Short mmCIF file of C-alpha atoms in Angstrom, two decimals:
data_model
loop_
_atom_site.label_atom_id
_atom_site.label_comp_id
_atom_site.label_asym_id
_atom_site.label_seq_id
_atom_site.Cartn_x
_atom_site.Cartn_y
_atom_site.Cartn_z
CA SER A 1 82.27 106.66 55.60
CA GLY A 2 82.05 109.56 58.02
CA ILE A 3 79.55 112.39 57.42
CA GLY A 4 78.57 111.18 53.99
CA VAL A 5 77.53 107.82 55.19
CA TYR A 6 75.80 109.25 58.35
CA ARG A 7 73.60 111.61 56.06
CA GLY A 8 72.94 109.06 53.38
CA GLN A 9 72.09 105.88 55.30
CA GLU A 10 69.91 104.88 58.23
CA PHE A 11 71.72 104.52 61.51
CA GLN A 12 70.91 100.81 61.58
CA ASN A 13 72.86 100.29 58.31
CA ILE A 14 75.78 102.31 59.64
CA VAL A 15 76.13 100.16 62.71
CA SER A 16 75.81 96.83 60.80
CA ARG A 17 78.55 97.86 58.34
CA GLY A 18 80.87 99.19 60.94
CA HIS A 19 81.07 102.71 59.34
CA TRP A 20 80.09 104.29 62.71
CA GLN A 21 83.70 103.53 63.93
CA VAL A 22 85.18 105.64 61.17
CA PHE A 23 82.55 108.34 61.72
CA VAL A 24 83.33 108.56 65.53
CA ALA A 25 87.13 108.65 64.80
CA GLU A 26 86.65 111.52 62.37
CA MET A 27 84.53 113.56 64.80
CA VAL A 28 87.00 113.00 67.68
CA ILE A 29 89.99 113.99 65.51
CA LYS A 30 88.15 116.99 64.02
CA LYS A 31 87.16 118.28 67.48
CA THR A 32 90.71 117.83 68.95
CA LEU A 33 92.41 119.55 66.03
CA SER A 34 89.97 122.40 66.07
CA GLN A 35 90.65 123.12 69.66
CA LEU A 36 94.43 123.13 68.99
CA GLU A 37 94.32 125.50 66.02
CA ASN A 38 94.57 128.51 68.17
CA PHE A 39 98.12 127.93 69.18
CA ILE A 40 99.70 125.13 67.05
CA LYS A 41 99.80 124.47 63.32
CA ILE A 42 99.50 120.80 62.16
CA HIS A 43 101.46 120.42 58.91
CA LYS A 44 101.59 116.62 58.64
CA MET A 45 99.26 113.75 59.48
CA TYR A 46 99.88 110.08 59.40
CA LEU A 47 97.74 107.00 59.54
CA ILE A 48 99.46 103.70 60.37
CA LYS A 49 97.70 100.75 58.86
CA GLY A 50 100.29 98.20 60.07
CA CYS A 51 103.52 97.89 61.96
CA TYR A 52 106.31 95.62 63.04
CA ASP A 53 106.98 94.27 66.56
CA GLU A 54 109.83 95.51 68.66
CA SER A 55 112.11 92.45 67.94
CA THR A 56 112.11 92.97 64.14
CA GLU A 57 115.26 94.55 62.76
CA LEU A 58 115.74 96.78 59.76
CA LEU A 59 118.64 96.39 57.31
CA THR A 60 120.43 99.70 56.96
CA SER A 61 123.80 100.70 55.42
CA ASP A 62 125.18 100.50 58.97
CA GLY A 63 123.92 97.03 59.51
CA PHE A 64 120.79 95.60 61.07
CA LYS A 65 119.18 97.99 63.58
CA HIS A 66 116.55 97.67 66.20
CA VAL A 67 113.82 100.39 66.37
CA LYS A 68 115.59 102.19 69.24
CA ASP A 69 118.70 102.74 67.05
CA ILE A 70 117.00 103.71 63.78
CA GLU A 71 117.09 107.39 62.93
CA ILE A 72 115.41 109.42 60.13
CA GLY A 73 117.85 109.79 57.33
CA ASP A 74 119.40 106.30 57.70
CA LEU A 75 119.72 104.33 54.49
CA ALA A 76 117.51 101.37 54.47
CA LEU A 77 117.67 98.53 51.97
CA ALA A 78 114.36 99.03 49.94
CA PHE A 79 112.64 96.83 47.40
CA ASP A 80 111.05 98.31 44.28
CA PRO A 81 108.16 96.09 43.22
CA LYS A 82 108.03 97.50 39.74
CA SER A 83 111.66 96.75 38.82
CA GLY A 84 112.25 94.04 41.35
CA GLU A 85 115.46 95.84 42.39
CA LEU A 86 117.07 96.18 45.79
CA LYS A 87 118.54 99.70 46.52
CA TRP A 88 119.39 102.02 49.38
CA GLU A 89 116.83 104.60 50.16
CA PRO A 90 116.70 107.17 53.05
CA ILE A 91 114.22 106.70 55.85
CA GLU A 92 111.90 109.77 55.43
CA ASP A 93 109.90 109.18 58.68
CA LEU A 94 109.70 106.72 61.49
CA LEU A 95 106.62 106.21 63.48
CA ILE A 96 106.66 104.41 66.79
CA THR A 97 103.66 103.68 69.06
CA TYR A 98 102.65 101.40 71.86
CA TRP A 99 100.42 98.50 71.02
CA GLU A 100 98.46 96.13 73.22
CA GLY A 101 96.33 93.60 71.50
CA SER A 102 96.44 90.90 68.86
CA MET A 103 98.96 90.64 66.13
CA TYR A 104 99.43 88.29 63.15
CA LYS A 105 102.23 85.79 63.10
CA LEU A 106 103.22 84.88 59.63
CA VAL A 107 105.03 81.48 59.91
CA HIS A 108 107.35 80.41 57.05
CA ALA A 109 109.65 77.46 56.39
CA TYR A 110 111.65 76.19 59.45
CA ASP A 111 109.16 78.06 61.67
CA LYS A 112 110.81 81.46 60.91
CA SER A 113 108.16 84.09 61.52
CA LEU A 114 107.24 87.79 61.02
CA LEU A 115 104.99 89.40 63.55
CA VAL A 116 102.85 92.34 62.29
CA THR A 117 99.73 94.22 63.18
CA GLU A 118 96.37 94.12 61.42
CA GLY A 119 96.41 96.13 58.15
CA HIS A 120 100.12 95.44 57.50
CA THR A 121 101.04 95.37 53.86
CA CYS A 122 102.57 92.11 52.75
CA ILE A 123 104.24 91.20 49.40
CA TYR A 124 104.59 87.59 48.07
CA GLU A 125 105.06 85.79 44.81
CA ASP A 126 101.89 84.16 43.60
CA HIS A 127 102.74 80.41 43.22
CA ARG A 128 99.43 79.51 41.69
CA HIS A 129 99.94 82.12 38.87
CA PHE A 130 103.47 80.90 38.23
CA LYS A 131 102.32 77.25 38.11
CA TYR A 132 99.61 77.89 35.55
CA ASN A 133 100.99 80.82 33.47
CA GLY A 134 104.74 80.30 33.79
CA GLU A 135 105.48 83.79 34.88
CA ARG A 136 106.14 85.32 38.24
CA ARG A 137 103.68 87.85 39.70
CA LEU A 138 104.01 89.79 42.90
CA VAL A 139 100.86 90.03 45.14
CA VAL A 140 100.54 92.91 47.48
CA ARG A 141 97.88 92.45 50.13
CA ARG A 142 96.95 93.43 53.72
CA VAL A 143 97.77 90.60 56.03
CA GLU A 144 94.14 89.79 56.87
CA ASN A 145 93.45 89.39 53.09
CA LEU A 146 95.97 86.45 52.95
CA LEU A 147 93.71 84.35 55.10
CA SER A 148 91.19 81.67 54.29
CA THR A 149 87.70 81.81 55.74
CA LYS A 150 88.19 78.44 57.31
CA TRP A 151 89.48 78.26 60.90
CA ARG A 152 91.30 75.44 62.58
CA PRO A 153 89.65 73.99 65.75
CA LYS A 154 91.34 76.21 68.37
CA GLY A 155 90.57 79.33 66.32
CA LYS A 156 94.05 80.78 66.66
CA ILE A 157 95.47 79.61 63.34
CA LYS A 158 94.11 80.43 59.88
CA LEU A 159 94.82 78.63 56.69
CA ILE A 160 96.41 80.39 53.80
CA ARG A 161 94.10 81.14 50.87
CA ASP A 162 96.73 80.50 48.22
CA LYS A 163 100.34 79.34 48.27
CA TYR A 164 102.59 82.36 48.60
CA PHE A 165 106.45 82.52 48.27
CA LEU A 166 108.73 85.13 49.65
CA PRO A 167 110.08 87.40 47.01
CA LEU A 168 113.78 87.85 46.35
CA GLY A 169 115.22 91.06 44.78
CA SER A 170 118.03 91.72 42.41
CA TRP A 171 120.97 93.87 43.19
CA ARG A 172 123.03 96.03 40.78
CA GLY A 173 125.60 97.68 42.96
CA ARG A 174 128.60 99.67 41.73
CA LYS A 175 132.03 98.69 40.65
CA SER A 176 134.48 98.81 43.51
CA ARG A 177 138.19 99.72 43.41
CA PHE A 178 139.33 96.26 44.23
CA SER A 179 140.59 93.71 41.66
CA ALA A 180 139.40 90.06 41.83
CA ASP A 181 142.71 89.06 43.39
CA GLU A 182 142.40 91.81 46.07
CA LEU A 183 138.91 90.59 46.86
CA LYS A 184 140.21 87.11 47.41
CA LEU A 185 143.06 88.33 49.62
CA ILE A 186 140.65 90.29 51.80
CA ALA A 187 138.45 87.13 52.14
CA TRP A 188 141.39 85.04 53.32
CA LEU A 189 142.35 87.66 55.77
CA ILE A 190 138.81 87.61 57.27
CA THR A 191 138.53 83.84 57.36
CA GLU A 192 142.02 82.62 58.09
CA GLY A 193 143.93 85.71 58.88
CA ASN A 194 145.31 87.25 62.15
CA ARG A 195 147.43 90.18 63.12
CA GLU A 196 149.98 91.08 65.77
CA HIS A 197 151.66 94.21 67.07
CA HIS A 198 154.94 95.08 65.52
CA THR A 199 157.44 97.89 65.69
CA TYR A 200 155.89 99.52 62.65
CA GLY A 201 152.24 98.78 63.51
CA TRP A 202 150.00 95.86 62.74
CA ARG A 203 151.57 92.85 61.12
CA TYR A 204 149.19 90.64 59.21
CA MET A 205 149.37 86.89 58.63
CA ILE A 206 147.34 84.09 57.02
CA LYS A 207 147.29 80.47 58.25
CA GLN A 208 146.14 77.50 56.15
CA LYS A 209 146.41 73.65 56.56
CA ASN A 210 144.52 72.40 53.51
CA PRO A 211 147.04 71.56 50.70
CA LYS A 212 144.65 72.59 47.98
CA TYR A 213 144.15 76.01 49.47
CA ILE A 214 147.84 76.39 50.27
CA ASP A 215 148.55 76.25 46.58
CA GLU A 216 145.79 78.65 45.75
CA ILE A 217 147.08 81.17 48.29
CA GLU A 218 150.59 80.85 46.98
CA LYS A 219 149.40 81.64 43.40
CA LEU A 220 147.32 84.53 44.76
CA LEU A 221 150.29 86.13 46.49
CA GLU A 222 152.40 85.69 43.42
CA HIS A 223 149.74 87.52 41.30
CA LEU A 224 149.70 90.34 43.82
CA ARG A 225 153.53 90.42 43.99
CA LEU A 226 153.58 89.95 47.70
CA ASP A 227 156.52 88.26 49.34
CA PRO A 228 155.68 87.24 52.96
CA GLU A 229 157.81 85.14 55.35
CA ARG A 230 156.74 81.52 55.26
CA SER A 231 156.86 78.97 58.04
CA VAL A 232 155.06 75.81 59.16
CA ASP A 233 153.74 75.27 62.72
CA SER A 234 153.73 72.05 64.76
CA LYS A 235 150.42 70.89 63.26
CA GLY A 236 151.65 71.22 59.66
CA SER A 237 149.81 74.49 58.89
CA ARG A 238 151.39 76.97 56.51
CA ILE A 239 151.84 80.50 57.90
CA TRP A 240 152.42 83.61 55.79
CA ARG A 241 153.69 86.64 57.74
CA PHE A 242 153.67 89.85 55.64
CA ARG A 243 156.58 92.19 55.61
CA LYS A 244 156.37 95.96 56.31
CA LYS A 245 155.71 96.99 52.68
CA ASP A 246 153.09 94.34 52.22
CA ASN A 247 151.44 95.31 55.49
CA GLU A 248 151.13 98.89 54.33
CA TYR A 249 149.36 97.57 51.11
CA ILE A 250 147.01 95.38 53.09
CA TYR A 251 146.11 98.29 55.35
CA SER A 252 145.27 100.38 52.29
CA LEU A 253 142.74 97.73 51.37
CA ILE A 254 141.01 97.09 54.68
CA GLY A 255 141.80 100.16 56.77
CA ASP A 256 141.16 100.09 60.54
CA SER A 257 138.36 97.41 60.24
CA TRP A 258 139.42 93.85 61.14
CA LYS A 259 137.34 90.74 60.63
CA GLU A 260 134.72 92.87 58.97
CA ILE A 261 133.89 93.46 55.34
CA PRO A 262 134.37 96.97 54.01
CA ARG A 263 131.17 98.76 52.93
CA GLU A 264 132.60 99.28 49.48
CA ILE A 265 132.67 95.53 48.92
CA LEU A 266 129.17 95.02 50.39
CA ASP A 267 127.88 97.63 47.84
CA SER A 268 129.90 96.24 44.89
CA THR A 269 128.43 94.50 41.89
CA PRO A 270 126.97 90.90 42.03
CA GLN A 271 130.00 89.58 40.18
CA GLU A 272 132.34 91.01 42.66
CA LEU A 273 130.23 89.82 45.64
CA GLU A 274 130.20 86.35 44.19
CA VAL A 275 134.03 86.19 43.78
CA PHE A 276 134.34 87.45 47.40
CA PHE A 277 131.77 85.18 48.94
CA ASN A 278 133.08 82.00 47.13
CA GLU A 279 136.50 82.75 48.65
CA LEU A 280 134.97 83.25 52.20
CA MET A 281 133.31 79.85 51.78
CA LYS A 282 136.74 78.16 51.32
CA GLY A 283 137.74 79.38 54.69
CA ASP A 284 134.67 79.17 56.93
CA GLY A 285 132.05 77.53 54.75
CA HIS A 286 130.66 73.99 55.04
CA ASN A 287 131.76 71.35 52.48
CA ASP A 288 128.26 71.20 50.94
CA GLY A 289 128.28 74.84 50.31
CA HIS A 290 124.96 75.58 52.04
CA CYS A 291 126.22 76.95 55.43
CA TYR A 292 128.74 79.55 56.61
CA TYR A 293 130.10 79.53 60.22
CA THR A 294 131.20 82.64 62.20
CA SER A 295 131.45 83.63 65.84
CA ASN A 296 131.42 87.39 64.91
CA PRO A 297 127.92 88.93 65.05
CA LYS A 298 128.97 91.87 62.78
CA LEU A 299 130.38 89.50 60.16
CA ARG A 300 127.20 87.35 60.47
CA ASP A 301 125.07 90.30 59.56
CA GLN A 302 127.27 91.26 56.65
CA ILE A 303 127.25 87.70 55.21
CA GLN A 304 123.51 87.73 55.32
CA GLU A 305 123.43 91.01 53.49
CA ILE A 306 125.72 89.67 50.71
CA LEU A 307 123.68 86.49 50.33
CA PHE A 308 120.43 88.49 50.04
CA LYS A 309 121.95 90.71 47.42
CA LEU A 310 123.07 87.70 45.46
CA GLY A 311 119.50 86.34 45.36
CA PHE A 312 119.63 83.81 48.14
CA ALA A 313 117.10 83.24 50.92
CA THR A 314 119.09 83.30 54.17
CA SER A 315 118.59 82.71 57.78
CA TYR A 316 120.84 81.83 60.81
CA TYR A 317 120.61 80.14 64.10
CA HIS A 318 122.89 80.38 67.14
CA ARG A 319 124.78 77.17 68.09
CA LYS A 320 125.81 77.15 71.66
CA GLU A 321 129.19 75.55 72.71
CA ASN A 322 128.77 71.89 73.48
CA LYS A 323 130.38 68.43 73.10
CA PHE A 324 129.08 65.38 71.32
CA ILE A 325 130.32 61.82 70.79
CA ASP A 326 130.48 60.18 67.43
CA ASN A 327 132.12 56.71 66.94
CA ASN A 328 133.59 56.79 70.44
CA LYS A 329 135.23 60.10 69.61
CA VAL A 330 134.57 63.33 71.52
CA TYR A 331 134.04 66.48 69.39
CA LYS A 332 133.75 70.00 70.77
CA CYS A 333 131.53 72.61 68.98
CA LYS A 334 132.37 76.19 69.74
CA ASP A 335 129.82 78.97 70.25
CA ASP A 336 129.00 80.37 66.79
CA PHE A 337 126.37 81.32 64.30
CA ILE A 338 125.41 79.07 61.41
CA ILE A 339 124.20 81.02 58.32
CA ASN A 340 122.08 78.97 55.82
CA LYS A 341 121.54 79.81 52.24
CA THR A 342 119.23 78.50 49.55
CA ARG A 343 117.80 79.49 46.21
CA GLU A 344 114.33 78.44 47.48
CA PRO A 345 112.83 81.44 49.21
CA GLY A 346 110.33 79.42 51.25
CA SER A 347 106.60 79.74 51.33
CA LEU A 348 104.07 81.13 53.83
CA LYS A 349 102.91 78.09 55.83
CA LYS A 350 100.29 79.50 58.18
CA ILE A 351 99.13 82.57 60.08
CA GLU A 352 98.58 82.66 63.80
CA ARG A 353 96.81 85.36 65.88
CA VAL A 354 98.90 86.08 69.01
CA SER A 355 98.64 88.53 71.92
CA TYR A 356 101.23 91.30 71.99
CA GLN A 357 102.12 94.11 74.36
CA GLY A 358 104.91 96.57 73.51
CA LEU A 359 106.26 98.97 70.85
CA VAL A 360 105.36 98.68 67.23
CA TRP A 361 107.11 100.72 64.58
CA CYS A 362 106.76 101.69 60.90
CA PRO A 363 109.46 103.27 58.65
CA LYS A 364 108.77 105.26 55.47
CA VAL A 365 110.85 104.77 52.32
CA LYS A 366 110.02 105.91 48.77
CA SER A 367 109.64 102.41 47.17
CA GLY A 368 107.17 101.20 49.88
CA PHE A 369 108.94 97.91 50.88
CA VAL A 370 111.97 97.32 53.09
CA VAL A 371 114.21 94.40 54.13
CA VAL A 372 113.73 93.36 57.67
CA ARG A 373 114.98 90.41 59.88
CA ARG A 374 113.14 88.48 62.50
CA ASP A 375 114.01 85.00 64.08
CA GLY A 376 117.20 85.26 62.01
CA LYS A 377 115.52 85.28 58.72
CA LEU A 378 115.38 88.16 56.08
CA PHE A 379 112.06 89.23 54.71
CA ILE A 380 110.94 91.79 52.20
CA SER A 381 107.83 93.38 53.78
CA GLY A 382 105.68 96.46 53.67
CA ASN A 383 106.17 100.06 54.50
CA THR A 384 102.61 100.96 55.71
CA HIS A 385 103.39 104.46 56.88
CA GLU A 386 101.19 106.88 54.89
CA GLN A 387 101.15 110.66 55.04
CA GLN A 388 98.53 113.29 54.04
CA GLU A 389 99.23 116.98 53.86
CA ASN A 390 96.57 119.48 55.03
CA ASN A 391 93.30 117.78 54.13
CA TYR A 392 93.27 115.16 56.89
CA MET A 393 89.45 114.63 56.77
CA LEU A 394 89.56 113.59 53.06
CA TYR A 395 92.38 111.19 53.73
CA LEU A 396 90.75 109.58 56.83
CA ARG A 397 87.65 108.81 54.64
CA LYS A 398 89.92 107.14 52.14
CA ILE A 399 91.53 104.78 54.63
CA PHE A 400 89.45 102.46 56.79
CA ASP A 401 90.36 101.21 60.20
CA PRO A 402 93.78 102.79 60.87
CA MET A 403 95.55 101.36 63.87
CA ALA A 404 96.97 104.63 64.95
CA VAL A 405 96.93 108.35 63.98
CA TYR A 406 100.01 110.49 64.43
CA ALA A 407 100.10 114.30 63.82
CA SER A 408 103.15 116.54 64.05
#
């Protein structure tokens, strides 16, 4: 590419191979930088090979964030392809640029999609290798290299070359200060709890109608040596109202946050997360164990984070408030989010080329891959932000077809 190609090949060969584009880019950048050298010093240079669209969110230690809310130094959930582990890593740099043109829409199961620019780094599990060799292998490719050479009639959808499955990472976490019984108590407070103002501050309570879970809660309170006031409402639900001493103890567990999961629990070990989530499912989970219901967007995000750390593929959809009739009986559904979980990560079904106009962005983390969310589904996908110190010409020859160049 560049000067070497220009000197060593005929101009006709350069044009036919497309090297002239790289050559022109180098000349323009070199000329521009040389003119600026008199009054500024360029110490970093980046070439962006691929980016996410504006609606894609990044999973950080403060929850899911859109690009406008992400800051350098935020902790992002990263994926290490060598160890297969999920871990928090600081965002070293964040590049944002405007893009007008085509993007690739990676469509997965249930039409959940990820929208990326050309050159974006994708990571999948090679199903064909697993089928014939019995071992899992991660495949890292640019999005255009996932495509088959065959086009469908309209020319907008390309078939997938092989069958690729979304990877799932493993989470180690660290031991929290909570016992198993305390984790269960916090889970019941989130799902079936309430609080009211009292003379000494907040007064917590738990309400439950299912006889099976009433017995479980009674045993739990006995193990924790809590002695709340007990009553039964008009619908037959048992209510536990905690006394002053017990309320102080509960406050020491959850602090000021209410109907939210403390960060210490979210970052705890898989064993603790499993105990906690199983208890949550008893309160707001579906009977078949595959769905969780909540109307709280913050809790929705935290549940998805827990599921992903436990090795589940997870997505959600928003169910609007409505009414339906079943067996001449009218049922009312409230406005809430339904979070699905499965051990099957789902495969890449097709890739579409779509038009896009708006911001695209690219974070930089050490491991090279981050956890993002789009259309309610979580993905592990590439960090395509690359940096070269000083020798920008050498680096530009190394990378073909950057979608943007950024210098600071």
